[in-house]
mmCIF file of C-alpha atoms in Angstrom:
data_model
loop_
_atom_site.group_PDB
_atom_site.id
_atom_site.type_symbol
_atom_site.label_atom_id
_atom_site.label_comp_id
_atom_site.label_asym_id
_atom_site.label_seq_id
_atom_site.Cartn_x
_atom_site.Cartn_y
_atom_site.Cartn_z
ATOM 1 C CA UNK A 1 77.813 -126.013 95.634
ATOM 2 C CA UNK A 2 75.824 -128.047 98.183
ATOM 3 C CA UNK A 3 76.754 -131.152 98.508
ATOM 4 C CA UNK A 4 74.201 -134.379 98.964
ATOM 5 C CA UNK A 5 76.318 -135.192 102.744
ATOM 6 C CA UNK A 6 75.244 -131.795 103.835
ATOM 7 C CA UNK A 7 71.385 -131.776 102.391
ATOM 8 C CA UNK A 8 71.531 -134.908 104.654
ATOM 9 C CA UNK A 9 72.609 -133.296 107.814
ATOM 10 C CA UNK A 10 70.292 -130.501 107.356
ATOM 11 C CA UNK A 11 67.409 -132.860 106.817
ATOM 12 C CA UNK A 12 68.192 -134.586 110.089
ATOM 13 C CA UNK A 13 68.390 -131.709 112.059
ATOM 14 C CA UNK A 14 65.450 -130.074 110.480
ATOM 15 C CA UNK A 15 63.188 -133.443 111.018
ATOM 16 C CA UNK A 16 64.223 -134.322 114.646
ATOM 17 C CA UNK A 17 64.691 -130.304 115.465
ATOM 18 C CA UNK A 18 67.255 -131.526 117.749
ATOM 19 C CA UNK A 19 70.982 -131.552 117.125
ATOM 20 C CA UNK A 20 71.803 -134.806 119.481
ATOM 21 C CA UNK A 21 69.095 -136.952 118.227
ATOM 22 C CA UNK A 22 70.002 -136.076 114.816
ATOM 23 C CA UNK A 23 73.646 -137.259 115.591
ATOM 24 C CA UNK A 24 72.734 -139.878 116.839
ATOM 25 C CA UNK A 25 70.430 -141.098 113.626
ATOM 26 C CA UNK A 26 73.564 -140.103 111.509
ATOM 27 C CA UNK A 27 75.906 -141.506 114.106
ATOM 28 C CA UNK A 28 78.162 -138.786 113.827
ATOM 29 C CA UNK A 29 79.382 -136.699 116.784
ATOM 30 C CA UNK A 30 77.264 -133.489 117.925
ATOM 31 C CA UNK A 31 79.935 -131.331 117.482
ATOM 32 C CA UNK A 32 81.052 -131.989 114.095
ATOM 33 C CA UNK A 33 77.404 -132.075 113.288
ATOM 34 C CA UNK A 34 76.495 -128.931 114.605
ATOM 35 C CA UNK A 35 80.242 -127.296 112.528
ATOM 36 C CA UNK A 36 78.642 -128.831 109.503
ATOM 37 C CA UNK A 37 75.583 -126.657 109.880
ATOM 38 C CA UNK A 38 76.903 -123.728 110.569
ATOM 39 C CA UNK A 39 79.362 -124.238 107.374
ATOM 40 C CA UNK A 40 76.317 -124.502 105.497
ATOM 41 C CA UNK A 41 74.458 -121.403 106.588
ATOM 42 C CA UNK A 42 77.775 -119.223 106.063
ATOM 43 C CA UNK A 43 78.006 -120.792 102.765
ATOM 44 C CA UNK A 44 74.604 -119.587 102.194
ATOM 45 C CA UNK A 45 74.663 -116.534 103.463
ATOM 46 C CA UNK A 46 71.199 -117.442 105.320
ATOM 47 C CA UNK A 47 70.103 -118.689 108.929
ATOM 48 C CA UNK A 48 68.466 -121.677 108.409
ATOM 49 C CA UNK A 49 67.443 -122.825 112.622
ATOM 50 C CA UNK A 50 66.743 -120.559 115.254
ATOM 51 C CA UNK A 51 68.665 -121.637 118.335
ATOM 52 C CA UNK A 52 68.002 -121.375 122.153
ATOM 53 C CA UNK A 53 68.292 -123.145 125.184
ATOM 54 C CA UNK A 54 65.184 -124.828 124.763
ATOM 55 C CA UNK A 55 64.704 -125.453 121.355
ATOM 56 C CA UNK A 56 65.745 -125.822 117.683
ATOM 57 C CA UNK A 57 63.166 -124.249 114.842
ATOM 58 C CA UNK A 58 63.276 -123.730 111.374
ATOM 59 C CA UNK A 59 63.752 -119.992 110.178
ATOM 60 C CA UNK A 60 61.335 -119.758 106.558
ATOM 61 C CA UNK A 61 64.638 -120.282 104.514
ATOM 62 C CA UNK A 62 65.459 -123.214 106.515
ATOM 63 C CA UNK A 63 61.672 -124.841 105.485
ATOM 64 C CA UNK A 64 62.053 -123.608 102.118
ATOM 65 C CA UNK A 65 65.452 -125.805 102.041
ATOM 66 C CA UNK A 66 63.742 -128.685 103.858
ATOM 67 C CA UNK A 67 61.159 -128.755 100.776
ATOM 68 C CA UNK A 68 64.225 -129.069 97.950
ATOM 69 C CA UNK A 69 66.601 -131.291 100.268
ATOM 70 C CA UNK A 70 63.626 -133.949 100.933
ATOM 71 C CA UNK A 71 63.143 -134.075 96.821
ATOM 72 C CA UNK A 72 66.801 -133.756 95.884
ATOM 73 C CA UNK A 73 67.557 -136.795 98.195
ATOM 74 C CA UNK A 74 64.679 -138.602 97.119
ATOM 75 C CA UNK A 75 65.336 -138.153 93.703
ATOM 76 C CA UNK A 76 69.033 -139.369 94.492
ATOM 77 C CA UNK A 77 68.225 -143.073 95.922
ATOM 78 C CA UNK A 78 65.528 -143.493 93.051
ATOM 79 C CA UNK A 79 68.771 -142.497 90.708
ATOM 80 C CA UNK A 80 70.923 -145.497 93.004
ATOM 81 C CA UNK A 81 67.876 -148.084 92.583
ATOM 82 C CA UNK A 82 67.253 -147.673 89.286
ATOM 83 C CA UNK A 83 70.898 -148.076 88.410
ATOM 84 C CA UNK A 84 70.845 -150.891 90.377
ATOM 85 C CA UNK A 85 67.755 -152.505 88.676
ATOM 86 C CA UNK A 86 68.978 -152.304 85.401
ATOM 87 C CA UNK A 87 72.254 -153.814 86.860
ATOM 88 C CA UNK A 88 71.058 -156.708 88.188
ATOM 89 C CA UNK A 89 67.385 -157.052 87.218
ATOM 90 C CA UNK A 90 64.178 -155.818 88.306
ATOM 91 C CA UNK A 91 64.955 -154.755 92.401
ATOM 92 C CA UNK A 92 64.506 -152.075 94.893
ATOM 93 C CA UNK A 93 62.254 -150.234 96.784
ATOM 94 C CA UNK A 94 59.070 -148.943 96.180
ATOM 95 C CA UNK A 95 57.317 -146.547 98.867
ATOM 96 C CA UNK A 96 53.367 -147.099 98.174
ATOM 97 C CA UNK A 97 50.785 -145.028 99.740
ATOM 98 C CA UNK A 98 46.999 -145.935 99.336
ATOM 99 C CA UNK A 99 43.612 -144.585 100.298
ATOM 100 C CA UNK A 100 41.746 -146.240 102.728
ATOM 101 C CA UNK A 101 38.854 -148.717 101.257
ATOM 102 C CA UNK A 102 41.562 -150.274 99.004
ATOM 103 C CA UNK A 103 43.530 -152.522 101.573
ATOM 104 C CA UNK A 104 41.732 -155.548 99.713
ATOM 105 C CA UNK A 105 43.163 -154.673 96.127
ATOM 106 C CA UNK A 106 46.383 -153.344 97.235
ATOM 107 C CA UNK A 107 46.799 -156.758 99.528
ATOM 108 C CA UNK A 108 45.812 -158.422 96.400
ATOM 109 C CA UNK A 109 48.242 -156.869 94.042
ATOM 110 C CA UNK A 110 51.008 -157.006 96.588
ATOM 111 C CA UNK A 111 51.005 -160.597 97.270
ATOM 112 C CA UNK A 112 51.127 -161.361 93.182
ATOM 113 C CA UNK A 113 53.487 -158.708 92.674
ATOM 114 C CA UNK A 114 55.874 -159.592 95.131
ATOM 115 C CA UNK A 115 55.602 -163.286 93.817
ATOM 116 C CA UNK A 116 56.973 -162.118 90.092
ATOM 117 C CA UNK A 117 59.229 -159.632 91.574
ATOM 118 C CA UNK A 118 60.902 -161.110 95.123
ATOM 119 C CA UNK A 119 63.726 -159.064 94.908
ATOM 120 C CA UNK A 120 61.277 -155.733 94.841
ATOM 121 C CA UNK A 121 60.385 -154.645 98.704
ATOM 122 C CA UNK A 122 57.237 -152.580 99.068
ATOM 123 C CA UNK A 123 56.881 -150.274 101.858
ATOM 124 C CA UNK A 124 53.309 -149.358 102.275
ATOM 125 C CA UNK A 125 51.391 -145.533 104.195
ATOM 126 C CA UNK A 126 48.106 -145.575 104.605
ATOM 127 C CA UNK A 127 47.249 -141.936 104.578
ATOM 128 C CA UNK A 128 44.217 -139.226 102.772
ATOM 129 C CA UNK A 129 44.110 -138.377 99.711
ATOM 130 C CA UNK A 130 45.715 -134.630 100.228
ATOM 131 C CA UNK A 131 48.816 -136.534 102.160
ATOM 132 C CA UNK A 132 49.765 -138.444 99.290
ATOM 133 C CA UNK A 133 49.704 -135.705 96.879
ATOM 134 C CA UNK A 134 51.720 -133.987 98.793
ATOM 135 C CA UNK A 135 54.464 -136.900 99.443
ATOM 136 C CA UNK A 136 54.074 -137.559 95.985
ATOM 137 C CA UNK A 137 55.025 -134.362 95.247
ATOM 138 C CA UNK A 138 58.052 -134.137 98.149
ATOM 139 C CA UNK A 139 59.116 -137.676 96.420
ATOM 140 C CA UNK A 140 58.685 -138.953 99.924
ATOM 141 C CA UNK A 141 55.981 -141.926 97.797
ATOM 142 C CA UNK A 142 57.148 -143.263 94.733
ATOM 143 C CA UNK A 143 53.684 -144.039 93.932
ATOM 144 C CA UNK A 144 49.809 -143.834 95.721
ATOM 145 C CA UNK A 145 46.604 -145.495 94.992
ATOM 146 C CA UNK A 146 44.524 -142.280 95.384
ATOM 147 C CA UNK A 147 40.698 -142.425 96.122
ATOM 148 C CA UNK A 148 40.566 -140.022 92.748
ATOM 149 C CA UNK A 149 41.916 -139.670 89.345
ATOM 150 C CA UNK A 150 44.166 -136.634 89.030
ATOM 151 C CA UNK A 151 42.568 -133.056 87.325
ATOM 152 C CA UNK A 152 43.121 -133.442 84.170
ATOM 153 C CA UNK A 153 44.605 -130.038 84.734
ATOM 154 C CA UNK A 154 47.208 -131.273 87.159
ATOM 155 C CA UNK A 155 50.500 -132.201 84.916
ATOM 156 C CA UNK A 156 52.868 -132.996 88.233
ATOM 157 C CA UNK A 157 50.753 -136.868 88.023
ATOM 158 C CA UNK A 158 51.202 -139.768 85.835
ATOM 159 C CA UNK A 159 48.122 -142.008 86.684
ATOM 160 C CA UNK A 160 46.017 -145.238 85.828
ATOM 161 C CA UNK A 161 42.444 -145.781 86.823
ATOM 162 C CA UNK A 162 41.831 -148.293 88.981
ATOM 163 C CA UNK A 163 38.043 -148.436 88.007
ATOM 164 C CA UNK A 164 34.971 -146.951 90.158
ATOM 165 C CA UNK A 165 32.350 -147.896 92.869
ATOM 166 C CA UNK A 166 29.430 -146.475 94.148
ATOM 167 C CA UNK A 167 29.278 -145.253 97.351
ATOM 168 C CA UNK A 168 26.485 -146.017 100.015
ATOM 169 C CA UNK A 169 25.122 -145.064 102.952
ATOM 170 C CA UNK A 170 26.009 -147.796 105.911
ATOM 171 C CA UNK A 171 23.227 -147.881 108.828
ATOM 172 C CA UNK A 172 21.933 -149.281 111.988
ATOM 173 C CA UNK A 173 19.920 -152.719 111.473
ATOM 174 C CA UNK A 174 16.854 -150.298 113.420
ATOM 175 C CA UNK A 175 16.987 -147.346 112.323
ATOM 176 C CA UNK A 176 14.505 -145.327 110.118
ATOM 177 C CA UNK A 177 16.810 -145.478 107.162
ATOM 178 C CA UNK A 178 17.370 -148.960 107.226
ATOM 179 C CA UNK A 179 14.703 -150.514 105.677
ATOM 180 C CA UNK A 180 14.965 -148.170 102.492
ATOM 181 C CA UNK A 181 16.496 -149.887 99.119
ATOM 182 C CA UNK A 182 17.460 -146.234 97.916
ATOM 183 C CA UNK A 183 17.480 -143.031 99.978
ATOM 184 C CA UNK A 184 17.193 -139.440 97.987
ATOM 185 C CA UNK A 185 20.705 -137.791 99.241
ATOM 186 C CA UNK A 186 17.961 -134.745 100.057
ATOM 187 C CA UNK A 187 16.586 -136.810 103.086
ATOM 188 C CA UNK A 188 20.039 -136.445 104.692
ATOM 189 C CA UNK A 189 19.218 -133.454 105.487
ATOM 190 C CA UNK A 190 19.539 -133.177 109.190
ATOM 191 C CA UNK A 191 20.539 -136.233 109.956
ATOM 192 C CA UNK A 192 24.008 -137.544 111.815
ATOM 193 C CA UNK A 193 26.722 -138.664 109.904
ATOM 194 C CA UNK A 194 30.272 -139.760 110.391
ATOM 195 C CA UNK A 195 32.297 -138.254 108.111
ATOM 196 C CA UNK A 196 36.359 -138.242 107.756
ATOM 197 C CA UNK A 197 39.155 -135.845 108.094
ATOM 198 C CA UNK A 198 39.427 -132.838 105.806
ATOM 199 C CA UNK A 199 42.287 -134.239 103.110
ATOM 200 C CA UNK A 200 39.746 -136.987 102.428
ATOM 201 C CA UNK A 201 38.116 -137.385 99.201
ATOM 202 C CA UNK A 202 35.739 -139.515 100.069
ATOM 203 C CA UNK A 203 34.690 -136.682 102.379
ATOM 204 C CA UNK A 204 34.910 -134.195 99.772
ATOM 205 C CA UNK A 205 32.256 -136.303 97.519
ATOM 206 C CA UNK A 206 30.113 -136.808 100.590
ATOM 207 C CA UNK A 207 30.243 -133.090 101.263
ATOM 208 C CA UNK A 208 29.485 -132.049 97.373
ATOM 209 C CA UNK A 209 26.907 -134.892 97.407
ATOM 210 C CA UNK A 210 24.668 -133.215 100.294
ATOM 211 C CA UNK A 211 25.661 -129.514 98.608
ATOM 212 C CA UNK A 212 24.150 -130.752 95.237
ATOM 213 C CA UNK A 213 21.052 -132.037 97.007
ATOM 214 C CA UNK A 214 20.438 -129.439 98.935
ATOM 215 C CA UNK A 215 21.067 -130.772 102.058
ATOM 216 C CA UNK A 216 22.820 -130.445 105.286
ATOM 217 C CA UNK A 217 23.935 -132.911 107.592
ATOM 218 C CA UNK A 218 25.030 -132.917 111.264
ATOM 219 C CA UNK A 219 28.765 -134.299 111.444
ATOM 220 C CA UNK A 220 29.048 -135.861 114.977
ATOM 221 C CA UNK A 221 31.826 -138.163 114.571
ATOM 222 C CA UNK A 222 35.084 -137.769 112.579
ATOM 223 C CA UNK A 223 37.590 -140.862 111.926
ATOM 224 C CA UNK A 224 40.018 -141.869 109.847
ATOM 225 C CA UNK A 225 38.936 -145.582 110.182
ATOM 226 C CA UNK A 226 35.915 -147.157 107.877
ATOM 227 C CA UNK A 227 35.650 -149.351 110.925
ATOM 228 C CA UNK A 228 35.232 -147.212 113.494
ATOM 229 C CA UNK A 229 32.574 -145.376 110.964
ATOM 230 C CA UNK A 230 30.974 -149.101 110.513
ATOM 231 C CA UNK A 231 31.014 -149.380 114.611
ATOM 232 C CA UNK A 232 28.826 -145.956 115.430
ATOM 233 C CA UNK A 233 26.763 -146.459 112.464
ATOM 234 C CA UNK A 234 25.904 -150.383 113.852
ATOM 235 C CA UNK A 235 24.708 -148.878 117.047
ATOM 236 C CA UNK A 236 22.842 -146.384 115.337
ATOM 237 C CA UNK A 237 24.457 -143.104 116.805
ATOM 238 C CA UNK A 238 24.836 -142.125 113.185
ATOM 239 C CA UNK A 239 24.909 -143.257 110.022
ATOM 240 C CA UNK A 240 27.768 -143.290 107.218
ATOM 241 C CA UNK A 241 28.881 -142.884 103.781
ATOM 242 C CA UNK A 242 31.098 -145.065 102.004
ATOM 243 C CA UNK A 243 32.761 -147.260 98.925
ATOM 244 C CA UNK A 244 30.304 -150.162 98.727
ATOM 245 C CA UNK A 245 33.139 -153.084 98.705
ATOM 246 C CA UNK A 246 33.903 -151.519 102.515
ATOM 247 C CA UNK A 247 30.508 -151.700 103.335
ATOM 248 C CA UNK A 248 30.070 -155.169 102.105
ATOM 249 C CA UNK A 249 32.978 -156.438 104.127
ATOM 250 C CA UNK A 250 32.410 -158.551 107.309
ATOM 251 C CA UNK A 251 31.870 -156.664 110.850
ATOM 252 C CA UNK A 252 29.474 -155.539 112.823
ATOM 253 C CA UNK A 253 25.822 -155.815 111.564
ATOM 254 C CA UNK A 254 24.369 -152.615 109.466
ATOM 255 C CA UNK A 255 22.195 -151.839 106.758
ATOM 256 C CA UNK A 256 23.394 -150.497 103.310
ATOM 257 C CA UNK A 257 21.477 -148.140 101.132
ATOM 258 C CA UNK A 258 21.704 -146.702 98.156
ATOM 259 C CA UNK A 259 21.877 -143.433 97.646
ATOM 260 C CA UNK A 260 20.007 -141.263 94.881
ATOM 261 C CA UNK A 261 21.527 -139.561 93.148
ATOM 262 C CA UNK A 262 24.428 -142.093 93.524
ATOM 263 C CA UNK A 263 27.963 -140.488 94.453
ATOM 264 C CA UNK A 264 31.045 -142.829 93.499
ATOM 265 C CA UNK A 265 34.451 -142.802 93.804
ATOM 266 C CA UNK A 266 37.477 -143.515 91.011
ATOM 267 C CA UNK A 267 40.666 -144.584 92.581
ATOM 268 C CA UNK A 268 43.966 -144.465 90.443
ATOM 269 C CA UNK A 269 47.438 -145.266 91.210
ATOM 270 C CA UNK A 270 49.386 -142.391 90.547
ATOM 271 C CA UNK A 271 52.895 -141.781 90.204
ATOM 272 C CA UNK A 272 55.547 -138.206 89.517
ATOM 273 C CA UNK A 273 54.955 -137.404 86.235
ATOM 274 C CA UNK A 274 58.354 -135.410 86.499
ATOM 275 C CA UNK A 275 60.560 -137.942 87.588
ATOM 276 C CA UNK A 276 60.875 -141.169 85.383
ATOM 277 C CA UNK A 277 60.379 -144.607 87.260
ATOM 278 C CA UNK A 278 62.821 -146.882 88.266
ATOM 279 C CA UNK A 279 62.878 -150.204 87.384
ATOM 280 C CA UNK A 280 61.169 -151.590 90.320
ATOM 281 C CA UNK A 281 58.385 -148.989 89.949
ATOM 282 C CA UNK A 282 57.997 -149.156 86.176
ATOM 283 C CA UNK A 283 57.774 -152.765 86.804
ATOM 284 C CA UNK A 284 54.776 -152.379 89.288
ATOM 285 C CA UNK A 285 53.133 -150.037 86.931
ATOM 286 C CA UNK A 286 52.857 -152.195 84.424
ATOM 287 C CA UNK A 287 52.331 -155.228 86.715
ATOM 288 C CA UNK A 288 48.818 -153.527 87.814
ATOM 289 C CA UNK A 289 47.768 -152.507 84.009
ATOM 290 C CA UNK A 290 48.317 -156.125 83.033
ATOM 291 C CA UNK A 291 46.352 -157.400 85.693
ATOM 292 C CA UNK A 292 42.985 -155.166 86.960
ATOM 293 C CA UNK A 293 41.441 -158.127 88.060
ATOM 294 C CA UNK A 294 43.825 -157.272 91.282
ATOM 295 C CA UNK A 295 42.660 -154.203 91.992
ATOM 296 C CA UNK A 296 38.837 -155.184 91.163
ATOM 297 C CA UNK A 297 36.491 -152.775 92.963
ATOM 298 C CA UNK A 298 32.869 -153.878 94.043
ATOM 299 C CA UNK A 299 31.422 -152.160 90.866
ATOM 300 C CA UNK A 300 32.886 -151.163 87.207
ATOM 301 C CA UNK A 301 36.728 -151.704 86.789
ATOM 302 C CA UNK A 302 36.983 -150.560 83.067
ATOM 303 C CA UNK A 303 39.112 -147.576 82.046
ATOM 304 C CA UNK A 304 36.681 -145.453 80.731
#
């Protein structure tokens, strides 16, 4: 049977792809390190890294390991710090991603949360939509605060809404569009938009918006940043799409519009429905159901 020590080794080696510097991280010597691999593969039967001079890769067994060994040792620290919460109270660790557009919520909820629950640490990834689900998945998060609420299809979530918001159209202060109070989504057509990296679901909206409308913008400028999408739209080298509480925010100057008919997005903090929450996380769950004034959006935060 494979033990945890050696799903550890393997996962060091497999993430630095690099026997030293994975010594080094388990401060073990090379050697034994590299004896401890190669007991593994014979114990599998399999090669799981291709070796040369020059490099260390993963052979499609070793990556099919790497997949199980990140989720096995996930699952056995949440195992530790749950034990450990109920021992000594509500504690432990809780690895949060979040969408971008909610870093006013989640700041929100963090600082009251961490108030009631000091012994609790929060480690916090800002990453897309896509990322998340997959880390979520992996049981590299422990929770996310997606732009989205799950398929109702998708039985690997647990989720809670976190309420919805329109989303807008963010321009330059002289531009044609700017002195519109609500632009048909069909008079993008054409026009230059910064729009965000595929994973996004704020992107995805955008996209199905345009689709529905019949229209077809020109996407000159990709970020992962609402600022830097804020910045070219000020200067009017394009214009931009999104959550209305972002474009509200202080920065440079531009125009918001409404858009007709009006996309929004529903962001939901989401958590494995496979694996049961430790104490720390159960605790933050319910911490963020008992208060939604937290994670207030710009526009409706009920639960319907």
């Amino acid at each position: 049977m494979i033990s945890s020590r050696q799903l550890e080794y393997f996962q060091a080696v497999a993430r630095e792809l690099h026997f030293t510097r994975a010594a080094e991280a388990l401060r073990i010597a090379q050697p034994a390190l590299s004896q401890q691999i190669r007991k593994l593969e014979r114990q599998l039967g399999l090669t799981l890294f291709e070796r040369n001079r020059h490099r260390v890769e993963l052979t499609p067994a070793g990556r099919a390991l790497l997949e199980h060994a990140d989720r096995v040792l996930s699952d056995l620290a949440a195992v530790e710090e749950e034990m450990l919460g109920w021992a000594e109270g509500t504690r432990g660790r809780i690895r949060l991603g979040t969408a971008r557009g909610l870093a006013t919520q989640v700041a929100r909820v963090l600082a009251a949360f961490s108030a009631a629950y000091p012994a609790v640490t929060v480690e916090l990834k800002e990453q897309t939509t896509q990322d998340m689900l997959d880390d979520l998945d992996a049981g590299r998060l422990d929770a996310a605060t997606l732009a989205t609420r799950p398929g109702s299809g998708d039985t690997r979530l647990a989720w809670h809404p976190l309420g919805a918001e329109p989303l807008v159209l963010i321009t330059g202060p002289a531009t044609p569009f700017a002195g519109r109070d609500r632009l048909p989504v069909a008079e993008l057509d054409g026009a230059d938009l910064v729009l965000y990296p595929p994973g996004s679901t704020v992107r995805e909206i955008v996209l199905s918006a345009l689709v529905a409308a019949g229209a077809k913008a020109r996407v000159r400028f990709e970020t992962r940043d609402y600022r830097t999408a804020r910045a070219l739209a000020s200067v009017g080298l394009a214009a931009a799409v999104l959550p209305r509480s972002v474009a509200e925010e202080p920065g440079m100057p531009v125009a918001i519009v409404r858009l007709d008919p009006e996309p929004s997005w529903t962001p939901s903090l989401a958590w494995s429905a496979a694996r049961g929450p430790a104490a720390a996380l159960a605790a933050f769950i319910a911490f963020v159901a008992e208060h939604p004034e937290l994670a207030a959006l710009g526009g409706d935060i009920s639960d319907v």
